[in-house]
XYZ file of N, CA and C in Angstrom:
771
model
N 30.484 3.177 61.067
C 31.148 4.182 60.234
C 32.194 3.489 59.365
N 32.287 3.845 58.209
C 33.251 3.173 57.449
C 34.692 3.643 57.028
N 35.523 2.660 57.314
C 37.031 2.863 57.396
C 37.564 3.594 56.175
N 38.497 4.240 55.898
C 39.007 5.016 54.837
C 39.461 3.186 53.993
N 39.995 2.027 54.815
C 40.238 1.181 53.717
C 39.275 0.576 53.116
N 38.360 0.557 54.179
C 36.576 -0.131 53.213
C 36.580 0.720 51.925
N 37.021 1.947 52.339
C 35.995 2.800 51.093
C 37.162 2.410 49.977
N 38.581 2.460 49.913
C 39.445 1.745 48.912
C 38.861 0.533 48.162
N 38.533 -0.741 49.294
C 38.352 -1.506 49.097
C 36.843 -0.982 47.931
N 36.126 -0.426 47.962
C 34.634 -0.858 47.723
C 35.159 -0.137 46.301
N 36.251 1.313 46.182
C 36.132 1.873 44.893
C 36.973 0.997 44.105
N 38.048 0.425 44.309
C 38.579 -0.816 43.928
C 37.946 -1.705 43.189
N 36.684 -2.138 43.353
C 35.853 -3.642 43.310
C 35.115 -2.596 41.927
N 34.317 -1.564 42.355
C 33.796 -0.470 41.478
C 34.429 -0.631 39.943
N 36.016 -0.248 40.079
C 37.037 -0.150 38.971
C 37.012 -1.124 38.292
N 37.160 -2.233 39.100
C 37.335 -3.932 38.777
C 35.969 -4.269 37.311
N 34.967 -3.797 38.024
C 33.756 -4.502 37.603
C 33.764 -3.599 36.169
N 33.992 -2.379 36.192
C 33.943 -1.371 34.767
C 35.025 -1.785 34.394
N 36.019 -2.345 34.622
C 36.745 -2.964 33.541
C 36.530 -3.963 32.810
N 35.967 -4.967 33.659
C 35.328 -5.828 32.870
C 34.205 -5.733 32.368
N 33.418 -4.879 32.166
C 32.393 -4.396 31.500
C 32.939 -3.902 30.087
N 33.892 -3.169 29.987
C 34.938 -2.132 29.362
C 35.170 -3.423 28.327
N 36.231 -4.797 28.706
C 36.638 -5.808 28.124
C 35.878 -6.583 27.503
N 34.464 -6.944 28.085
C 33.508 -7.345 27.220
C 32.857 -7.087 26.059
N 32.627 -5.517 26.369
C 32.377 -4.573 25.283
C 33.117 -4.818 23.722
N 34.335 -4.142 24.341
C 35.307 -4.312 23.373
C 35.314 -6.015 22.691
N 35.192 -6.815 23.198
C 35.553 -8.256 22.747
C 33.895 -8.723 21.982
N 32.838 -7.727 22.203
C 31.952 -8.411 21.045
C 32.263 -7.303 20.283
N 32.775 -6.013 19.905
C 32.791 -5.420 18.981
C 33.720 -6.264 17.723
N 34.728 -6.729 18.444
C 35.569 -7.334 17.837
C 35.128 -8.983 16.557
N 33.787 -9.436 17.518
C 33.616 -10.751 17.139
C 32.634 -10.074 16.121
N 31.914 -8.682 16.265
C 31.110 -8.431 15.076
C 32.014 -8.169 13.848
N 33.112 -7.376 13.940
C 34.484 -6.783 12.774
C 34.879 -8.589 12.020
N 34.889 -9.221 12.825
C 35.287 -10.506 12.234
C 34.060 -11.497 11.317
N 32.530 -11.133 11.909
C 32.146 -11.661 11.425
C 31.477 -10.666 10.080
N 32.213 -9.536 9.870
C 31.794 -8.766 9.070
C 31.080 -7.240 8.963
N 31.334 -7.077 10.070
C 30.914 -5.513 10.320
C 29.264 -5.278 10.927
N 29.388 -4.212 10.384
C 28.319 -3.442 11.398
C 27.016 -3.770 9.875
N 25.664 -4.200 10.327
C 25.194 -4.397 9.133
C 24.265 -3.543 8.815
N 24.249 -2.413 9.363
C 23.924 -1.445 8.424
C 24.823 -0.441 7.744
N 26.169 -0.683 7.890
C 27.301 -0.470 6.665
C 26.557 -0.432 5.418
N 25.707 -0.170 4.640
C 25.202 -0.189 3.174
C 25.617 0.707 2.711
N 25.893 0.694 1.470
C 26.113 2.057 0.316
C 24.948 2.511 -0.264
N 24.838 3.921 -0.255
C 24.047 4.170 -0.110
C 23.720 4.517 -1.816
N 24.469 4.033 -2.352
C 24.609 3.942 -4.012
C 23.273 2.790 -4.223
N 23.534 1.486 -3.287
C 22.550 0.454 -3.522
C 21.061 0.912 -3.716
N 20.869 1.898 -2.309
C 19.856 2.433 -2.505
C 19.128 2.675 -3.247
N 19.946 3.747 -3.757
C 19.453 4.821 -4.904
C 19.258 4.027 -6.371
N 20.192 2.808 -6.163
C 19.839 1.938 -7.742
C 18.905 1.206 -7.880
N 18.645 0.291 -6.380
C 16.903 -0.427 -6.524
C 15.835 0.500 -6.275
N 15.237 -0.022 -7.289
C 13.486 0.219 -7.525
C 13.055 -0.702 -6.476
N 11.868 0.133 -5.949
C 11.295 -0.580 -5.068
C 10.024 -1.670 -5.282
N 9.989 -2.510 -4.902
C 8.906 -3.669 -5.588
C 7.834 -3.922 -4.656
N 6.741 -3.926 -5.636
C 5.194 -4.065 -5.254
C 4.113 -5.535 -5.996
N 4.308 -6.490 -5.592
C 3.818 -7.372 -6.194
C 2.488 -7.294 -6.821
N 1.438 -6.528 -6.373
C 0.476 -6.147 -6.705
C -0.158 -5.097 -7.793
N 0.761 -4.313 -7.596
C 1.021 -2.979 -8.630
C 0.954 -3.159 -9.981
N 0.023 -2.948 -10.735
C -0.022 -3.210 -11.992
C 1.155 -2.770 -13.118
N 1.459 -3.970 -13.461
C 2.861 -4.292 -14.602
C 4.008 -4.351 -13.522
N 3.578 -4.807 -12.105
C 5.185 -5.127 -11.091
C 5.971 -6.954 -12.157
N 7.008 -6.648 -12.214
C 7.982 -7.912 -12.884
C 7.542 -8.815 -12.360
N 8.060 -10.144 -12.134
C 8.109 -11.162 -11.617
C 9.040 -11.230 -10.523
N 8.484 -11.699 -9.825
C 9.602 -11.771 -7.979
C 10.951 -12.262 -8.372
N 11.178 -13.265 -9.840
C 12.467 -13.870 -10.267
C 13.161 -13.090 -10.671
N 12.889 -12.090 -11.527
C 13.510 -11.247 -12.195
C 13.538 -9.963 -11.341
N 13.056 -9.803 -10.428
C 13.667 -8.873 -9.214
C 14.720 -8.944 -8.729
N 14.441 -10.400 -7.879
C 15.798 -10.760 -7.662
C 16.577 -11.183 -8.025
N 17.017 -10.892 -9.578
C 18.348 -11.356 -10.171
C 18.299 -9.802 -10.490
N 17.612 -8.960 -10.536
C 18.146 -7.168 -10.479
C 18.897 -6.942 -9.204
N 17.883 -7.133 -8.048
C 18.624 -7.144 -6.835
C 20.354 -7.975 -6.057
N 20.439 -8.750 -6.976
C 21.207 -9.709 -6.720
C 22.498 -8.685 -7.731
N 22.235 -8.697 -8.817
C 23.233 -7.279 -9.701
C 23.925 -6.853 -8.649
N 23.191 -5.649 -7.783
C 23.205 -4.686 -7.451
C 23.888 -4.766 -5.849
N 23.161 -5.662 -5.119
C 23.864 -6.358 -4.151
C 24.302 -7.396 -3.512
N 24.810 -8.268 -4.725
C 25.668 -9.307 -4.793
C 26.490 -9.349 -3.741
N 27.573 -8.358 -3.656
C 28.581 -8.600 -2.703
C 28.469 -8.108 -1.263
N 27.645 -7.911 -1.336
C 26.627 -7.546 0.575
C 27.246 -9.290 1.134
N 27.100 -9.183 2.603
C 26.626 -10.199 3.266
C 25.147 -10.477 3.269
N 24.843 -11.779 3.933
C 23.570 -12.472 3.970
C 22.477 -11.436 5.015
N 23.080 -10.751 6.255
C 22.136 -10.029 7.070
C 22.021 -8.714 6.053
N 23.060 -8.073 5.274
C 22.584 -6.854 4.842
C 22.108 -6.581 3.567
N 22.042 -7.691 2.910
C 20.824 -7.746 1.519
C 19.867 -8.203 2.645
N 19.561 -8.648 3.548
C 18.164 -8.667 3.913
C 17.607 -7.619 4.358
N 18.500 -6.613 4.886
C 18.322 -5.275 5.693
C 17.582 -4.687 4.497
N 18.436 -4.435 3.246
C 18.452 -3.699 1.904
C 17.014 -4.500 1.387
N 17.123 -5.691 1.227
C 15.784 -6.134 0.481
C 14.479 -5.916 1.692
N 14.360 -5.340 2.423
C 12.941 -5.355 3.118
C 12.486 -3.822 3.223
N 14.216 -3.131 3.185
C 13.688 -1.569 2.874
C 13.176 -1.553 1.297
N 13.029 -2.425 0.789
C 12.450 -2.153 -0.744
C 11.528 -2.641 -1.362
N 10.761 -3.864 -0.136
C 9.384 -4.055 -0.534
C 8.601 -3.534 -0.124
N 7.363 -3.506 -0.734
C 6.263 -2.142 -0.597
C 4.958 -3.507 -0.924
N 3.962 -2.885 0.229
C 2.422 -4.181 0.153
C 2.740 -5.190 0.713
N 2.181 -6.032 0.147
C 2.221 -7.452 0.826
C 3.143 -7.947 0.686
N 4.349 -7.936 0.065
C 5.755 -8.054 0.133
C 6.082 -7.775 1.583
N 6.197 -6.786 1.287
C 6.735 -6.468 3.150
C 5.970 -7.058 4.287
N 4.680 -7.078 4.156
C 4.629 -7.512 4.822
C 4.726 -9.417 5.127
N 4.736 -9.803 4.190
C 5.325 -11.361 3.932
C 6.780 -11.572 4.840
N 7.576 -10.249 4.713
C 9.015 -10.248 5.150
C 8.677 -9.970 7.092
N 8.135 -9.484 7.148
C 7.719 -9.275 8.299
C 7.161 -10.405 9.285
N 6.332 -11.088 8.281
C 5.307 -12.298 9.426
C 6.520 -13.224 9.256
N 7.458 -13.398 8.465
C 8.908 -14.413 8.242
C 10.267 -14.304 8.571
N 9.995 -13.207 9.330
C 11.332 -12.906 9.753
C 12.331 -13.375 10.823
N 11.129 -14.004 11.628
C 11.273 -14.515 13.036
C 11.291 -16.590 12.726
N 10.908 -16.584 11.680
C 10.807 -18.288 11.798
C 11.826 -18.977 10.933
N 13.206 -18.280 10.608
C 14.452 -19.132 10.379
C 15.440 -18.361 10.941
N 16.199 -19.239 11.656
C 17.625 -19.273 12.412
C 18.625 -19.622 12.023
N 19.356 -19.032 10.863
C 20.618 -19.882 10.928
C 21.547 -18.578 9.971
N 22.591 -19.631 9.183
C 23.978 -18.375 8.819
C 23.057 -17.729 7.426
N 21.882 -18.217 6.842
C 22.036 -17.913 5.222
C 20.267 -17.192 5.295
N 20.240 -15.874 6.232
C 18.875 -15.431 6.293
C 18.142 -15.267 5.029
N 19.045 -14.546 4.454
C 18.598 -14.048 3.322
C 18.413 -15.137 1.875
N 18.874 -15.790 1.925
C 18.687 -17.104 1.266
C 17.133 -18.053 1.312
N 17.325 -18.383 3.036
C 16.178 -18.741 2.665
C 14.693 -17.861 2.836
N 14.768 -16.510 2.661
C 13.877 -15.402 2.636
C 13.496 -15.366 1.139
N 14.284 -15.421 0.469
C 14.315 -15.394 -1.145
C 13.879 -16.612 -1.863
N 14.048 -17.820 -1.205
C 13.316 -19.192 -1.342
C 12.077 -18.625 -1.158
N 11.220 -18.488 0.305
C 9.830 -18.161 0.461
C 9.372 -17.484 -0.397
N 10.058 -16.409 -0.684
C 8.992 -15.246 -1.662
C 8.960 -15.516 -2.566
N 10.212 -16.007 -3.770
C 9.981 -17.116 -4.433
C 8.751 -18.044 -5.022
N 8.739 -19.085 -3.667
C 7.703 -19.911 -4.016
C 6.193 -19.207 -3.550
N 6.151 -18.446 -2.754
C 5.061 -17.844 -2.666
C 4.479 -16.719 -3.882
N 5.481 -15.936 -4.446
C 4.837 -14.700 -5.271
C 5.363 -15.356 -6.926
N 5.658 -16.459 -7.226
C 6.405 -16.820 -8.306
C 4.790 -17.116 -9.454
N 4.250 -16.347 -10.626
C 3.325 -16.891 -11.143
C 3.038 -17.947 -10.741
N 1.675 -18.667 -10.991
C 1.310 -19.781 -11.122
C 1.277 -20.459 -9.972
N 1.401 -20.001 -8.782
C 1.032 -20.723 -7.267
C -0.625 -20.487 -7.158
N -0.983 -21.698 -6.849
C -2.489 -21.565 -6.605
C -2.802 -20.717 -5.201
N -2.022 -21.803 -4.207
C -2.560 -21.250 -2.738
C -1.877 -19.758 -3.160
N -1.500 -18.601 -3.332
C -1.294 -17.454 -3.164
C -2.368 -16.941 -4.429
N -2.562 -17.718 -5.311
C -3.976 -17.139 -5.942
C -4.419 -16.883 -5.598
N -4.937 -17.911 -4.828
C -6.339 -17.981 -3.975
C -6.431 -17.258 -3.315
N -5.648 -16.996 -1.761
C -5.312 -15.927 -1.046
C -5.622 -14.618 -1.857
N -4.751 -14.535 -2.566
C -4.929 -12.886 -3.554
C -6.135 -12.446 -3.886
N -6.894 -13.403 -4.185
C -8.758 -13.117 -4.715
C -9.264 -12.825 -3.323
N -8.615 -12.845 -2.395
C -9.637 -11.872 -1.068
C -8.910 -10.708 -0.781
N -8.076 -10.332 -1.091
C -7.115 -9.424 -0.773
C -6.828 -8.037 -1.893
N -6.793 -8.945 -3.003
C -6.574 -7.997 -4.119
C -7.308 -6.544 -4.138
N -6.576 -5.440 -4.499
C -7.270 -4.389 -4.326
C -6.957 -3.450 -6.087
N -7.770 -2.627 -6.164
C -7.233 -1.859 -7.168
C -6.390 -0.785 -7.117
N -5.038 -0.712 -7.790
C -4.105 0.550 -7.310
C -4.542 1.170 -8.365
N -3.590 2.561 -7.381
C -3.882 4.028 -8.216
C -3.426 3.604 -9.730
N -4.047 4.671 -10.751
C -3.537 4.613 -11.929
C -4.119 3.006 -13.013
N -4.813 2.259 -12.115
C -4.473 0.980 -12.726
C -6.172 1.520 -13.573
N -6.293 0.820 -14.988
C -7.771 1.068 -15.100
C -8.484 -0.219 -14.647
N -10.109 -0.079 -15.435
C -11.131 -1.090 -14.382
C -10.969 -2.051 -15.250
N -10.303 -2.647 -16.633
C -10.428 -3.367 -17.183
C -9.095 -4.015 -16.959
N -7.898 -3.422 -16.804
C -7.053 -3.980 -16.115
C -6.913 -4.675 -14.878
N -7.423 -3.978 -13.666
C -7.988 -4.710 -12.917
C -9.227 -5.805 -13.176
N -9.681 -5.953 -14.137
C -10.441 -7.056 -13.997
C -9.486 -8.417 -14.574
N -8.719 -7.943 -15.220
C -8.023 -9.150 -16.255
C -6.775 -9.371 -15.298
N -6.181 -8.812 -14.339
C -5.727 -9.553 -12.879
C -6.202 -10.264 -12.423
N -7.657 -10.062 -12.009
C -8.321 -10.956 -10.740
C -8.392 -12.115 -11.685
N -8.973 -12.208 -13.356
C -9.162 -13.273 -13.877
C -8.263 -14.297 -13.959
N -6.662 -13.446 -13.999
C -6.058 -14.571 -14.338
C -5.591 -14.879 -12.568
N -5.403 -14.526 -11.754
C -5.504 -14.943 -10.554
C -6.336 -16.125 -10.566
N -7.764 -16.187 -10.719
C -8.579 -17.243 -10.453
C -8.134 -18.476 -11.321
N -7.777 -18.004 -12.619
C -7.482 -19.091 -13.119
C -6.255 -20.170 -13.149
N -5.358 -19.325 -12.140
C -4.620 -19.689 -11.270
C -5.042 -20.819 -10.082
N -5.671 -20.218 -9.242
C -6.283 -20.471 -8.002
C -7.138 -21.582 -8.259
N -8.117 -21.787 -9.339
C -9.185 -23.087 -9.752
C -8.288 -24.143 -9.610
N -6.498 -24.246 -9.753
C -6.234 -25.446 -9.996
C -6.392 -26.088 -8.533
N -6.414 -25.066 -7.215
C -6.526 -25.980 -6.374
C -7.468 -25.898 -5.568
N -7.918 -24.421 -5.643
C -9.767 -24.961 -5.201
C -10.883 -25.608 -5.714
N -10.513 -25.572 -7.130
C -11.545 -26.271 -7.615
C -10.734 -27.943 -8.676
N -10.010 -28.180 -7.308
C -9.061 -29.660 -8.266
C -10.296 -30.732 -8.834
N -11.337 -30.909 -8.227
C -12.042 -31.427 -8.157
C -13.377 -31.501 -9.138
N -13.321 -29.809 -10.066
C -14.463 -29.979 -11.023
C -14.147 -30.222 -12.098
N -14.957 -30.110 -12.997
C -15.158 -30.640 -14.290
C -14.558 -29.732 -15.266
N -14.808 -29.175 -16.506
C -13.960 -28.224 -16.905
C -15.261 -27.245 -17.189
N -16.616 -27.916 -17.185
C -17.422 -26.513 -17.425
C -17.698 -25.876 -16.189
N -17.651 -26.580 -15.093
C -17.613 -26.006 -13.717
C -16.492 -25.016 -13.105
N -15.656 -25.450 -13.598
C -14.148 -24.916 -13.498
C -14.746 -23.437 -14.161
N -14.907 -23.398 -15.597
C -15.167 -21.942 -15.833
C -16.582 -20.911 -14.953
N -17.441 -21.753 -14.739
C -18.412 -20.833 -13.913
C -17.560 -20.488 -12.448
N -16.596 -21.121 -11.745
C -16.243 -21.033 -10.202
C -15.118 -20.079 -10.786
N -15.110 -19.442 -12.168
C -13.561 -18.342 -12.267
C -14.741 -17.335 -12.225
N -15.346 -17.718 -13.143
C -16.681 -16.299 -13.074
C -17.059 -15.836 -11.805
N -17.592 -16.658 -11.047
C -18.372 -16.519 -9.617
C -16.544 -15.561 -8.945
N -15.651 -16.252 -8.885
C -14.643 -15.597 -8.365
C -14.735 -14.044 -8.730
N -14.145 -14.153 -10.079
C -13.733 -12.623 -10.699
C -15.006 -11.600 -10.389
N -15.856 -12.299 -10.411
C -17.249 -11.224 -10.333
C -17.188 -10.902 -8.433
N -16.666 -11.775 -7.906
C -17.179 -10.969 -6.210
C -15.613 -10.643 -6.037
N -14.457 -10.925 -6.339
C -13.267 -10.019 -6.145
C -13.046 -8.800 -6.255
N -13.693 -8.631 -8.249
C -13.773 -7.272 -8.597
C -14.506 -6.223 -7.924
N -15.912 -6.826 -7.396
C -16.457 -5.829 -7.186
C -16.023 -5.395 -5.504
N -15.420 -6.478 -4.753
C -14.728 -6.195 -3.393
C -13.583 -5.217 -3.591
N -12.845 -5.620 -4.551
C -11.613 -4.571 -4.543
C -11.278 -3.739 -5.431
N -12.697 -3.054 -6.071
C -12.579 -1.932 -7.043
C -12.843 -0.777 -6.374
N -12.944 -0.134 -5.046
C -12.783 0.982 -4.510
C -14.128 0.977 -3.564
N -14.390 1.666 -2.438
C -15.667 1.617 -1.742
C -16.878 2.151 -2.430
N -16.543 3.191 -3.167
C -17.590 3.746 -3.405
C -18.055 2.937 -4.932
N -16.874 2.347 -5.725
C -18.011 1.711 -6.663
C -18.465 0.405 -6.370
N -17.893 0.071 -5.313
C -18.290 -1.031 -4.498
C -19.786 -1.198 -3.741
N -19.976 -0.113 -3.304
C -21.530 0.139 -2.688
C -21.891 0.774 -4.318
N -22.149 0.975 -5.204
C -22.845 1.365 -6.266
C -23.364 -0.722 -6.735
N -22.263 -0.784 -7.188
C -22.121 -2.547 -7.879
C -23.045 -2.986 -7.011
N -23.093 -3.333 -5.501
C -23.637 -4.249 -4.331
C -24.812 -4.222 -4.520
N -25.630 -2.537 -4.618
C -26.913 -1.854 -4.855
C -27.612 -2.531 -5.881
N -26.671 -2.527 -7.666
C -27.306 -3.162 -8.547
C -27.582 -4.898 -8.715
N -26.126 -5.259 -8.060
C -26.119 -6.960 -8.169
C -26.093 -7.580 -9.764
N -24.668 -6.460 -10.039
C -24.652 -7.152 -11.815
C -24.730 -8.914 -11.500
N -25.023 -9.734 -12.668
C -24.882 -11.239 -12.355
C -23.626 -11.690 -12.875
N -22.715 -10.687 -13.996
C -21.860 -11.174 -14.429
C -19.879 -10.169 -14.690
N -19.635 -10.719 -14.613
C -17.740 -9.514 -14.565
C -18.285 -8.728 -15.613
N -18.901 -8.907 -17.363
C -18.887 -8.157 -17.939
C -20.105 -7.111 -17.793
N -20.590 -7.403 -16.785
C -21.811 -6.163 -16.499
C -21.202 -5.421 -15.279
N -20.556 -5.931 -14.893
C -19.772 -4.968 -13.230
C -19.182 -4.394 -13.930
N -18.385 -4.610 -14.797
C -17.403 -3.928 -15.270
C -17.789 -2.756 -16.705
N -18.780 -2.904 -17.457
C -19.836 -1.767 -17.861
C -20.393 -0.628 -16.982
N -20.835 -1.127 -15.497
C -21.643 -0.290 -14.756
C -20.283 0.606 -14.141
N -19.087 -0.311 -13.597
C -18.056 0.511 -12.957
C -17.163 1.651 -13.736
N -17.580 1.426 -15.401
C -16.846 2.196 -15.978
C -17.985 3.336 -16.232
N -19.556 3.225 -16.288
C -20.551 4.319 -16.149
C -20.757 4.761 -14.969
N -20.285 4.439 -13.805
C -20.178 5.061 -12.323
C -19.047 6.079 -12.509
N -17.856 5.538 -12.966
C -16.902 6.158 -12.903
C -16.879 7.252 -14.191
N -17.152 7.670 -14.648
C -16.898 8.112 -15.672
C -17.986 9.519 -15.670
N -19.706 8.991 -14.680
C -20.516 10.273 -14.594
C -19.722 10.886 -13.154
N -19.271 9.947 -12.042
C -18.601 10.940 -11.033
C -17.365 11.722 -11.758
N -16.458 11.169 -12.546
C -15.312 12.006 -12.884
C -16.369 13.414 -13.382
N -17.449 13.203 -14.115
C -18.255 14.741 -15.005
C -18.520 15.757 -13.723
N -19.047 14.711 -12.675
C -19.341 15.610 -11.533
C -18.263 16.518 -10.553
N -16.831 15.652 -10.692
C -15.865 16.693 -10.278
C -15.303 17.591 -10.982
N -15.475 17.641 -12.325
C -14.749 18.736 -13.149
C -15.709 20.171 -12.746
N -14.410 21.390 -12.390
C -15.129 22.368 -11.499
C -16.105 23.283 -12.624
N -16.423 23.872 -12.402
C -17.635 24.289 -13.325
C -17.399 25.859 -13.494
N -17.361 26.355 -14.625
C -16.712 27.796 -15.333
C -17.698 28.708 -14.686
N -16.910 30.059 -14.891
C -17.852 31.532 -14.231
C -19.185 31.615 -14.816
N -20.033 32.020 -13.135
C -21.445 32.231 -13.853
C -21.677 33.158 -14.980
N -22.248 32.556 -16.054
C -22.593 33.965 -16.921
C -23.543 35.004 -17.114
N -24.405 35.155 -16.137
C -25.147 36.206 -15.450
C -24.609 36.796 -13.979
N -24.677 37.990 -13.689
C -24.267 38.192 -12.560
C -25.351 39.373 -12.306
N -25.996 39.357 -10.994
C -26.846 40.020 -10.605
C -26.817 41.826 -10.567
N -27.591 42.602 -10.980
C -26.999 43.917 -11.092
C -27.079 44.082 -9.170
N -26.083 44.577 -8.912
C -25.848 44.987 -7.313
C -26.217 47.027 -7.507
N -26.819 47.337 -8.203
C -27.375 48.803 -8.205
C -28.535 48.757 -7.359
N -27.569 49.921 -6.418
C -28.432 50.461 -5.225
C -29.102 52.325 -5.429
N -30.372 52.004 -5.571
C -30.574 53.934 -5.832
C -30.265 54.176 -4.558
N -30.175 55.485 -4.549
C -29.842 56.567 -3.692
C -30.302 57.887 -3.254
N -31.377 58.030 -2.305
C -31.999 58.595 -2.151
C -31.586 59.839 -0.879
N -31.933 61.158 -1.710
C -31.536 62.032 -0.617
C -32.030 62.180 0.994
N -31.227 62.990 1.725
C -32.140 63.120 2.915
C -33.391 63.695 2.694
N -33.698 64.560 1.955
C -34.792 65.759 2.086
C -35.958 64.637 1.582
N -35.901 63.518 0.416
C -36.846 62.850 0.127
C -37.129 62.003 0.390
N -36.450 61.341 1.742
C -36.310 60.711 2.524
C -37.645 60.798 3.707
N -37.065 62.529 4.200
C -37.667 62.877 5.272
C -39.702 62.915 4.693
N -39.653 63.236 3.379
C -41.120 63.424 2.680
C -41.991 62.094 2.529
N -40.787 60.934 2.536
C -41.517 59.802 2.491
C -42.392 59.774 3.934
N -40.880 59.719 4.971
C -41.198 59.679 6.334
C -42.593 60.261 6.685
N -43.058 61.585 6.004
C -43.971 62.369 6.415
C -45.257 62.203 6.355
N -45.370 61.230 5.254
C -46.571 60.860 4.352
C -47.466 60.236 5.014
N -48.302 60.206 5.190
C -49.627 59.363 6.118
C -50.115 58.615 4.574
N -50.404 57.002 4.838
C -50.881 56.065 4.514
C -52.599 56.575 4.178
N -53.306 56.593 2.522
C -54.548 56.972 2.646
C -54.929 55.881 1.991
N -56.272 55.648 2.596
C -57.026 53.644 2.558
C -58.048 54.226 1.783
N -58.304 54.269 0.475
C -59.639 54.286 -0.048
C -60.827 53.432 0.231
N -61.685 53.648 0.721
C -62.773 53.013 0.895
C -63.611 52.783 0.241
N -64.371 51.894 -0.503
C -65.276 52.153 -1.835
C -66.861 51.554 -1.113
């Protein structure tokens, strides 16, 4: 059975330990206030002033000139909360770039060297992200099929410098063709995708004829179609009981010849 001083003793030790729980607490709140607050402190002004960026999106800026908008706007942030702010504002493969990179640098200047990577990765004129892009590339809403084709082209002609370091310069132009022609027709939508596959244009400027006559008889087929202009007469005669009952009465006579 336990002594009235055990039980002192044990609520004692109890007190002890939540105080120092209590003191710890308090002493990293403190080391966060010093090293600059709480980092999702943002204004929510920042917000509302960046546009959100889509590298893919037809007529998106250049990743450089983003971030010297972004940099405007939240210049005087710390290094963790322009990174907070810049990842709520990429959209596609942006984000997700920020995502597979988020975990593989450690140190005081996150956001620094986050803005290096994307940088050298989404900056015109990188081959290896050309290249990459010609399997990936898709067509967004709004974009047309000739626009999307003159992306993927200049993508490839991007991308030849380092997949194809090695050819000649008339080879070089057939391996942009062979590109642009199986990109386009991968990432111009499923359904004109199985239309294209069916025919097997041989060249971008015949995919891109057939995708604009695919597209153009389905758009005829969804426009809804105006009131019928016949409508069936719904006149029902009406026949009394009494001539009713005379039909009823009538015996069936079979001429025989």
């Amino acid at each position: 059975m336990a002594t009235a001083g055990s039980e002192r003793d044990s609520t004692a030790e109890m007190f002890s330990q939540l105080g120092t729980l209590l003191k710890t607490f308090n002493d990293l709140h403190v080391e966060k206030d010093q090293r600059g607050g709480n980092n999702l402190d943002i204004p929510r002004s920042m917000f509302l002033e960046l546009d959100p960026w889509d590298p893919d999106e037809a007529g998106a800026i250049s990743v450089s000139s983003y971030f010297r908008l972004f940099e405007d706007v939240a210049g005087t942030l710390d290094q963790q909360k322009r990174l907070r702010l810049l990842r709520s504002k990429m959209r596609g493969t942006a984000k997700q770039f920020m995502i597979d990179n988020m975990g593989s640098y450690v140190g005081e200047n996150p956001y620094l060297y986050m803005k290096q990577a994307m940088v050298q990765w989404y900056e015109r004129g990188n081959p290896g992200k050309a290249a990459a892009s010609l399997w990936t590339v898709k067509r967004q809403p709004n974009e047309t099929l000739r626009q999307f084709a003159e992306k993927i082209r200049q993508l490839a002609q991007v991308a030849v410098q380092e997949e194809g370091a090695e050819l000649n310069a008339a080879q070089k132009v057939q391996w942009v063709r062979r590109k642009v022609l199986k990109a386009f027709i991968r990432g111009v939508g499923k359904e004109l995708s199985s239309h294209l596959l069916s025919t097997e244009p041989a060249t971008i400027e015949a995919a891109l004829k057939r995708a604009e006559e695919i597209e153009e008889t389905l758009g005829e087929h969804d426009e809804v179609e105006g009131p019928r202009a016949y409508q069936e007469d719904s006149y029902q005669p009406v026949i009394s009981e009494e001539d009713n009952k005379k039909c009823l009465g009538k015996k069936k006579i079979v001429s025989v010849y």
